mmCIF file of C-alpha atoms in Angstrom:
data_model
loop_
_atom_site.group_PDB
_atom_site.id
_atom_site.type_symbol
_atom_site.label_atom_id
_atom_site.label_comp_id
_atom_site.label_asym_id
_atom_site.label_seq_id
_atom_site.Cartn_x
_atom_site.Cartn_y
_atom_site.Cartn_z
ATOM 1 C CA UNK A 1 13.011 5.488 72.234
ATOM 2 C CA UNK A 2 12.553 4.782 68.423
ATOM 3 C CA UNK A 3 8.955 4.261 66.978
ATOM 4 C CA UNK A 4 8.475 1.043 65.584
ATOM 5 C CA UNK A 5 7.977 0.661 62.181
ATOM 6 C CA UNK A 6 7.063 -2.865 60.570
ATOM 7 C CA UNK A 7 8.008 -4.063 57.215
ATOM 8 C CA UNK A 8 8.953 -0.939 55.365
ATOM 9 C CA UNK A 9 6.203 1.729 55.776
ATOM 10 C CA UNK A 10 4.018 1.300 58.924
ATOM 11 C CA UNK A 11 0.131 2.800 58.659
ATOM 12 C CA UNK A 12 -0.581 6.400 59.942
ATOM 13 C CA UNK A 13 -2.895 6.353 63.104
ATOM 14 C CA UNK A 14 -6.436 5.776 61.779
ATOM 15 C CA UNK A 15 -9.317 5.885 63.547
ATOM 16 C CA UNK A 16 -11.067 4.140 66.382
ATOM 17 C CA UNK A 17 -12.684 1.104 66.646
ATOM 18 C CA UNK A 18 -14.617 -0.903 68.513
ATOM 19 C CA UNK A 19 -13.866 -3.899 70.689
ATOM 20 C CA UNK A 20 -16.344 -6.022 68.724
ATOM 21 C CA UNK A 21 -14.074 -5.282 65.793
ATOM 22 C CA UNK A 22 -10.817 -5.695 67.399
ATOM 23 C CA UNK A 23 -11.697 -8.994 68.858
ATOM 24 C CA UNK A 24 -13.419 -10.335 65.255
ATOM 25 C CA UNK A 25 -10.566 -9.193 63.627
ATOM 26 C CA UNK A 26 -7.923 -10.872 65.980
ATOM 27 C CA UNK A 27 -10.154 -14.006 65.776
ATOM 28 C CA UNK A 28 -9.937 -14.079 61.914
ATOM 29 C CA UNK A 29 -5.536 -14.019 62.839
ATOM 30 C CA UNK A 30 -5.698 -16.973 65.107
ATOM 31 C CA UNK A 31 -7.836 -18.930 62.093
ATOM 32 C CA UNK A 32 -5.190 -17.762 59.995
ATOM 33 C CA UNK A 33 -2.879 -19.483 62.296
ATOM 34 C CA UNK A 34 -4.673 -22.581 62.537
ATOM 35 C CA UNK A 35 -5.970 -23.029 58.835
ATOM 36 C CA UNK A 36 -4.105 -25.391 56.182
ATOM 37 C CA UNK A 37 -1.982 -23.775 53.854
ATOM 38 C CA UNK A 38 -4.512 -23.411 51.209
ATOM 39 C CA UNK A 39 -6.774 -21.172 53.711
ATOM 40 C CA UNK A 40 -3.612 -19.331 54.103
ATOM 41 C CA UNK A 41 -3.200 -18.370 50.817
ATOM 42 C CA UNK A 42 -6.633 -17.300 50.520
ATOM 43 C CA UNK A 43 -6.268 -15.126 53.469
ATOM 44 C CA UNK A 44 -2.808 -13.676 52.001
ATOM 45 C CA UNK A 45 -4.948 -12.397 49.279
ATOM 46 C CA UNK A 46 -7.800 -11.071 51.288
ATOM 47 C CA UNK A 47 -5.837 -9.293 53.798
ATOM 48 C CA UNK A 48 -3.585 -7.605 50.738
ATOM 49 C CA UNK A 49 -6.895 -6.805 49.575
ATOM 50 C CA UNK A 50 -8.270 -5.205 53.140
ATOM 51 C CA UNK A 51 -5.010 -3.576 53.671
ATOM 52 C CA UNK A 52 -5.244 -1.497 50.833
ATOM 53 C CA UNK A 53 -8.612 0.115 52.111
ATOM 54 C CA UNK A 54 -8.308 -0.361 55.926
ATOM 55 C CA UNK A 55 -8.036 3.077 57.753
ATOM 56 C CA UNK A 56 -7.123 1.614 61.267
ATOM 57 C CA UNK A 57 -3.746 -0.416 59.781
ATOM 58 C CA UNK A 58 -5.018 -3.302 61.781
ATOM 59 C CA UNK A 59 -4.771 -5.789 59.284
ATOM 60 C CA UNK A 60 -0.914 -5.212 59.747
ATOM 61 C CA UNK A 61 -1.224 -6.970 63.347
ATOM 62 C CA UNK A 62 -2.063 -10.009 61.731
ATOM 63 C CA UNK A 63 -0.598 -13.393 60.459
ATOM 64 C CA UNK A 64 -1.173 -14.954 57.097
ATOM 65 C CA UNK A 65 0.273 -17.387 54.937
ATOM 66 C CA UNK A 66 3.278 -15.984 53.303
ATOM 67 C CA UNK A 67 4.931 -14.704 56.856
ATOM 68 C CA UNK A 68 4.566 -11.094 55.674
ATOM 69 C CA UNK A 69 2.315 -8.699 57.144
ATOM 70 C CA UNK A 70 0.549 -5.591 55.130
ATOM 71 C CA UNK A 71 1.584 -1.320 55.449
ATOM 72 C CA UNK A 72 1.556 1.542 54.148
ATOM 73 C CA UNK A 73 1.966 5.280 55.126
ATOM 74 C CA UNK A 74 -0.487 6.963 53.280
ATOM 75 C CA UNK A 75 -4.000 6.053 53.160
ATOM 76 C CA UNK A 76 -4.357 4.726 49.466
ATOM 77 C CA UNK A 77 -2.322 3.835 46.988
ATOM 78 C CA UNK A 78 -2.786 4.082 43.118
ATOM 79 C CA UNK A 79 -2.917 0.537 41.569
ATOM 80 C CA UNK A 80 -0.124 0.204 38.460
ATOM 81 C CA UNK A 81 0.310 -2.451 35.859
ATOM 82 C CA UNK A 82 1.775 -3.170 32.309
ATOM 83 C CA UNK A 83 -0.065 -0.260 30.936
ATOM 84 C CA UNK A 84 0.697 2.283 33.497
ATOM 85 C CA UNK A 85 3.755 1.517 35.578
ATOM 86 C CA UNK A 86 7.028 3.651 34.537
ATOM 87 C CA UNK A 87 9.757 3.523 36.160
ATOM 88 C CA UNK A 88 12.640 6.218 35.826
ATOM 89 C CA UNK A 89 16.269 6.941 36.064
ATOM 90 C CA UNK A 90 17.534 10.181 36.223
ATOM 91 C CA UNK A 91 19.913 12.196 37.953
ATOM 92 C CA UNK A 92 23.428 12.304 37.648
ATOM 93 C CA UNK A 93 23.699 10.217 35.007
ATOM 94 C CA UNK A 94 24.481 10.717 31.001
ATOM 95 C CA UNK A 95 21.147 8.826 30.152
ATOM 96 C CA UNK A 96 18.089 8.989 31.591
ATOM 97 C CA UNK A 97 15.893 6.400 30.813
ATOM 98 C CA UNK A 98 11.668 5.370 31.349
ATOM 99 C CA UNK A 99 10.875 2.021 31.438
ATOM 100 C CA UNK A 100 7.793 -0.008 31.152
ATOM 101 C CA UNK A 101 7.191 -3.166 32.983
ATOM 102 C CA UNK A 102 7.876 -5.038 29.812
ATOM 103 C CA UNK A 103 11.109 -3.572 29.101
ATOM 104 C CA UNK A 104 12.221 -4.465 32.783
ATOM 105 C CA UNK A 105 11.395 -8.146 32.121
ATOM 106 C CA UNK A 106 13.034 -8.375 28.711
ATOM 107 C CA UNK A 107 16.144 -7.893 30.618
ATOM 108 C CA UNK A 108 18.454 -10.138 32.395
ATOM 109 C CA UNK A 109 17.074 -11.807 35.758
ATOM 110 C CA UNK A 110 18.465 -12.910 38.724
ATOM 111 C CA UNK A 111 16.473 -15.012 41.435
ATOM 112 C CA UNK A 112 17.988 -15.046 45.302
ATOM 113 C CA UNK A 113 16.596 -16.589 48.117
ATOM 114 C CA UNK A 114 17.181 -15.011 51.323
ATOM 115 C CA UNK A 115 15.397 -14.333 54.998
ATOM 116 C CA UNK A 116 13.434 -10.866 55.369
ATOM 117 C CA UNK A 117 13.837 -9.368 58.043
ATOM 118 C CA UNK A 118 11.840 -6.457 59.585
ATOM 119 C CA UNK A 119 13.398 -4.209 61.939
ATOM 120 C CA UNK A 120 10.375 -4.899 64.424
ATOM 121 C CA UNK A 121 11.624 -8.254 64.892
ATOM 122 C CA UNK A 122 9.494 -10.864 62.544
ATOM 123 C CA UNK A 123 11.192 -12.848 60.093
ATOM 124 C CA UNK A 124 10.435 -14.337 56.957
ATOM 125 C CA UNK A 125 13.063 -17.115 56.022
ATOM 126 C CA UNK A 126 14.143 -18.845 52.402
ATOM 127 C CA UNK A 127 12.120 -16.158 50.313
ATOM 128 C CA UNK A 128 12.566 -15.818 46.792
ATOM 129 C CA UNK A 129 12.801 -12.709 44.965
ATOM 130 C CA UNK A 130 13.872 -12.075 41.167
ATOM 131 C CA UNK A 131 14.556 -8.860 39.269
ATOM 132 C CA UNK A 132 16.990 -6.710 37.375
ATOM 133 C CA UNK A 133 20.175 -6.118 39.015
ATOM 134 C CA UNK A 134 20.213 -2.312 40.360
ATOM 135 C CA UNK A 135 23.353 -2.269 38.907
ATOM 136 C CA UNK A 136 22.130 -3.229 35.108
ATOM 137 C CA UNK A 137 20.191 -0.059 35.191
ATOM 138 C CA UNK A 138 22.560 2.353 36.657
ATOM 139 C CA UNK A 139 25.246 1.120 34.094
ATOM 140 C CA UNK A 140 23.009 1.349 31.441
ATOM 141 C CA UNK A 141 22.489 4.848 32.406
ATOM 142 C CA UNK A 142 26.293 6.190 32.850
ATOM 143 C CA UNK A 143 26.547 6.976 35.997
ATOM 144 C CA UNK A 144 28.490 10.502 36.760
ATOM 145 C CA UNK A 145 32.194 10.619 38.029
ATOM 146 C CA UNK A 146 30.583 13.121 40.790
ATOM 147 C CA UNK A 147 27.765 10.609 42.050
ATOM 148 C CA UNK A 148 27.464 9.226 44.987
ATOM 149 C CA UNK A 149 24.856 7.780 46.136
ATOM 150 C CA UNK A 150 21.256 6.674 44.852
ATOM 151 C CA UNK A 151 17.355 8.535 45.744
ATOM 152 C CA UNK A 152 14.769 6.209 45.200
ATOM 153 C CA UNK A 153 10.891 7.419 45.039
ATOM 154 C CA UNK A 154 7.006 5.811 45.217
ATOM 155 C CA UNK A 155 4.124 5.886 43.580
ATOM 156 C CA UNK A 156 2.511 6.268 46.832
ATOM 157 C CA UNK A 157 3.636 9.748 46.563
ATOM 158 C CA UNK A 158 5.452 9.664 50.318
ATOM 159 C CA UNK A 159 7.594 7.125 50.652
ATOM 160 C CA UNK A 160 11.492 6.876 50.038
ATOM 161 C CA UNK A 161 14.624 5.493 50.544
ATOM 162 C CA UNK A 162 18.319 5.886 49.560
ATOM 163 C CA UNK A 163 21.666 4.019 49.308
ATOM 164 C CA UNK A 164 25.255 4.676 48.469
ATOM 165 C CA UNK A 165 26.613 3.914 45.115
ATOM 166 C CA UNK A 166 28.583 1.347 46.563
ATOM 167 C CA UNK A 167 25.498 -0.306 48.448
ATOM 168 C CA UNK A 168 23.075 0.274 45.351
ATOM 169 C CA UNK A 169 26.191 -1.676 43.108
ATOM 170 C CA UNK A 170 25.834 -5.005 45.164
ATOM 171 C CA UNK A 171 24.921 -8.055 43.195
ATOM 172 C CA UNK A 172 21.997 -8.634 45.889
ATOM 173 C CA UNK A 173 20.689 -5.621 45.617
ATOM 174 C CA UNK A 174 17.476 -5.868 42.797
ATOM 175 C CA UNK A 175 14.666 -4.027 41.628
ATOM 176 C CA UNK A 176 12.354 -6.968 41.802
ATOM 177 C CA UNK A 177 9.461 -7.781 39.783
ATOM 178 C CA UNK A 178 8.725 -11.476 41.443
ATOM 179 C CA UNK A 179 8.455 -12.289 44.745
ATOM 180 C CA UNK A 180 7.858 -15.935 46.202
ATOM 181 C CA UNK A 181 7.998 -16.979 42.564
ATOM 182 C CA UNK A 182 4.688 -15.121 41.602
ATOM 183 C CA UNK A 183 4.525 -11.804 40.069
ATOM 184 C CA UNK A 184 4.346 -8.922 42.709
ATOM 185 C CA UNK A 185 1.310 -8.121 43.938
ATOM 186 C CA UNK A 186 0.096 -4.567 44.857
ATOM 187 C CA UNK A 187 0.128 -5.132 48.602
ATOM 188 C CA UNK A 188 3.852 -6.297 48.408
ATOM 189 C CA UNK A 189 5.100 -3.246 46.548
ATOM 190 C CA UNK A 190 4.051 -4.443 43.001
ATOM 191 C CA UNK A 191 4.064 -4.559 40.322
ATOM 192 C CA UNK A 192 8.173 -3.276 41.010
ATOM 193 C CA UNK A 193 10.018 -2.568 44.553
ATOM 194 C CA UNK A 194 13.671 -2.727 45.621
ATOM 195 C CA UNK A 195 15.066 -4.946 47.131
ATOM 196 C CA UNK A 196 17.795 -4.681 49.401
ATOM 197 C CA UNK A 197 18.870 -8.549 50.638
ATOM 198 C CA UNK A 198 21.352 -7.615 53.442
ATOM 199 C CA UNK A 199 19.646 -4.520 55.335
ATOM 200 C CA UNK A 200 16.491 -4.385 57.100
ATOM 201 C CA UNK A 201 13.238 -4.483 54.727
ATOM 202 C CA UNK A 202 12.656 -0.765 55.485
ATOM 203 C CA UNK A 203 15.184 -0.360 52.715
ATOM 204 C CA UNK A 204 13.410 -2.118 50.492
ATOM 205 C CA UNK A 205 10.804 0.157 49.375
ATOM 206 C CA UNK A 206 7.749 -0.496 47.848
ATOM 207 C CA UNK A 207 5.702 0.900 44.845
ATOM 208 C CA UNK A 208 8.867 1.885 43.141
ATOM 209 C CA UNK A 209 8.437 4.754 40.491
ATOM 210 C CA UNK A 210 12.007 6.654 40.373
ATOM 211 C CA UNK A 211 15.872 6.072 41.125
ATOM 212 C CA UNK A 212 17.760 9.455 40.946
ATOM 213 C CA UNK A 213 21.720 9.533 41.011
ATOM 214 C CA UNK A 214 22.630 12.040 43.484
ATOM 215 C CA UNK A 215 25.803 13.120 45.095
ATOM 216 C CA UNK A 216 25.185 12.712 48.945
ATOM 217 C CA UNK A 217 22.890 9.988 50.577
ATOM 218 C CA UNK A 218 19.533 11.677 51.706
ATOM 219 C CA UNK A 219 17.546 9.928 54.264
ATOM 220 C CA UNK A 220 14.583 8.339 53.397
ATOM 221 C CA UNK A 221 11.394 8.178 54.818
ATOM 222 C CA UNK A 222 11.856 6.433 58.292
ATOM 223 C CA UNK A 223 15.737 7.327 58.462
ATOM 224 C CA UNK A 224 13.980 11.194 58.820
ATOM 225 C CA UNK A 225 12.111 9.379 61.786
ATOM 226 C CA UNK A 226 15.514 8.228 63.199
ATOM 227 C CA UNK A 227 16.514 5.285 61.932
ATOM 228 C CA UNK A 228 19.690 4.012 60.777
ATOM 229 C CA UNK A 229 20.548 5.221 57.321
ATOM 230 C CA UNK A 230 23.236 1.748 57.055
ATOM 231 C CA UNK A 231 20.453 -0.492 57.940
ATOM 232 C CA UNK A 232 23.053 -3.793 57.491
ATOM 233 C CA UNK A 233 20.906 -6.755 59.559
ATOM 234 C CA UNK A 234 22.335 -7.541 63.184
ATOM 235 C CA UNK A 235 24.644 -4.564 62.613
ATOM 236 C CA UNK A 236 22.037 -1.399 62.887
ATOM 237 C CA UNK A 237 18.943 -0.181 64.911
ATOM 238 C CA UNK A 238 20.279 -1.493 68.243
ATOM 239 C CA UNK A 239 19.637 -5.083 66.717
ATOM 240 C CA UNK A 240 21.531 -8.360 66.788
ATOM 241 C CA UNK A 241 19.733 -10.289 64.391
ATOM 242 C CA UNK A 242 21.621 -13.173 62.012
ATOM 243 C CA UNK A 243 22.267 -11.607 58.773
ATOM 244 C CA UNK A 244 20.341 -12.335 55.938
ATOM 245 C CA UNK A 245 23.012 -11.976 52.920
#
């Protein structure tokens, strides 16, 4: 049997705790539940906030306002903003490039709105996201008669994923920079992930710091812990969910 992972990148193991902790922490889920949407948005933000420091990966079990729930595989993960955050493009390609977050947004955008759907089963419906086309880049780039397919890297310094050329060439396919019409925050991925509309939201990876061209697909991060490299929704992982592009 497969492990499980939610979202994109489940946490590691953790340590114990106690049942007073479990059951406080469960409690503050079902008020999450029952609150008005305003309390939910608070508690989006808190529980992004908790996520990024909680050892256990509890916070993961629970609800909150945008649908979404919080992982990560590694136990911390540098915070990156207009300052810091580069992304690259290298490979096989006839220019490599660095951007800055800037230089992403000066280019084109394109919104979508499309369900999420995790591979455990939880779905997030009608959710915006807007970015620069995958594409954009890898043409601005030149792409190499010999490539293939596309590596794509972390600043977590763990996680990654990969595509075909084909796949990574789809006009739903973005490196996003807005989610839910709000900047990305750090415990979605931000300030840049990928975002892959039609496969399962393993694929779309978080904390993205690197596309390489390469020649063959290489599995990424969970498809190394057996999961479906072609991760197209309803059509992968044993699942029948409705598609979601």
């Amino acid at each position: 049997m497969k492990p499980e992972p939610p979202e994109e990148t489940p946490a590691g193991d953790g340590t114990p705790i106690g049942r007073r902790v479990l059951l406080g922490t469960l409690g503050l889920g079902a008020l999450g539940v029952a609150a008005a949407p305003v309390l939910q948005r608070g508690m989006e933000s808190v529980l992004g906030t908790i996520a990024g420091k909680d050892p256990t990966g509890l916070t993961g079990l629970l609800p909150n306002g945008g649908g979404f729930r919080y992982y990560s595989v590694t136990s911390s993960v540098p915070h990156k903003n207009d300052t810091n955050y580069r992304l690259t493009v290298d490979g096989l390609v006839d220019r490599p490039a660095t951007y800055t977050l800037p230089d992403l947004r000066a280019m084109p955008q394109t919104r979508m709105v499309k369900d999420v759907q995790c591979v455990t089963g939880w779905r997030v419906p009608d959710t915006p996201f807007e970015g620069v086309r995958l594409s954009h880049l890898l043409d601005a780039a030149g792409v190499r008669a010999k490539a293939g397919a596309i590596r794509f890297t972390c600043f977590d310094g763990a996680y990654t994923e990969s595509l075909t050329l084909a796949q990574a060439r789809r006009a739903d396919v973005l490196v996003a920079l807005r989610m839910q019409d709000k900047d990305l925050g750090h415990a979605h991925g931000g300030p840049v992930r990928l975002y892959v509309a039609p496969m399962y939201f393993y694929k779309s990876a978080k904390w993205l710091s690197g596309i390489t061209v390469t020649e063959d697909v290489e599995p990424g991060y969970w498809e190394e812990r057996g999961y479906d490299v072609d991760a197209w929704v309803g059509k992968s992982n044993g699942r029948d969910d409705d598609p979601t592009a």
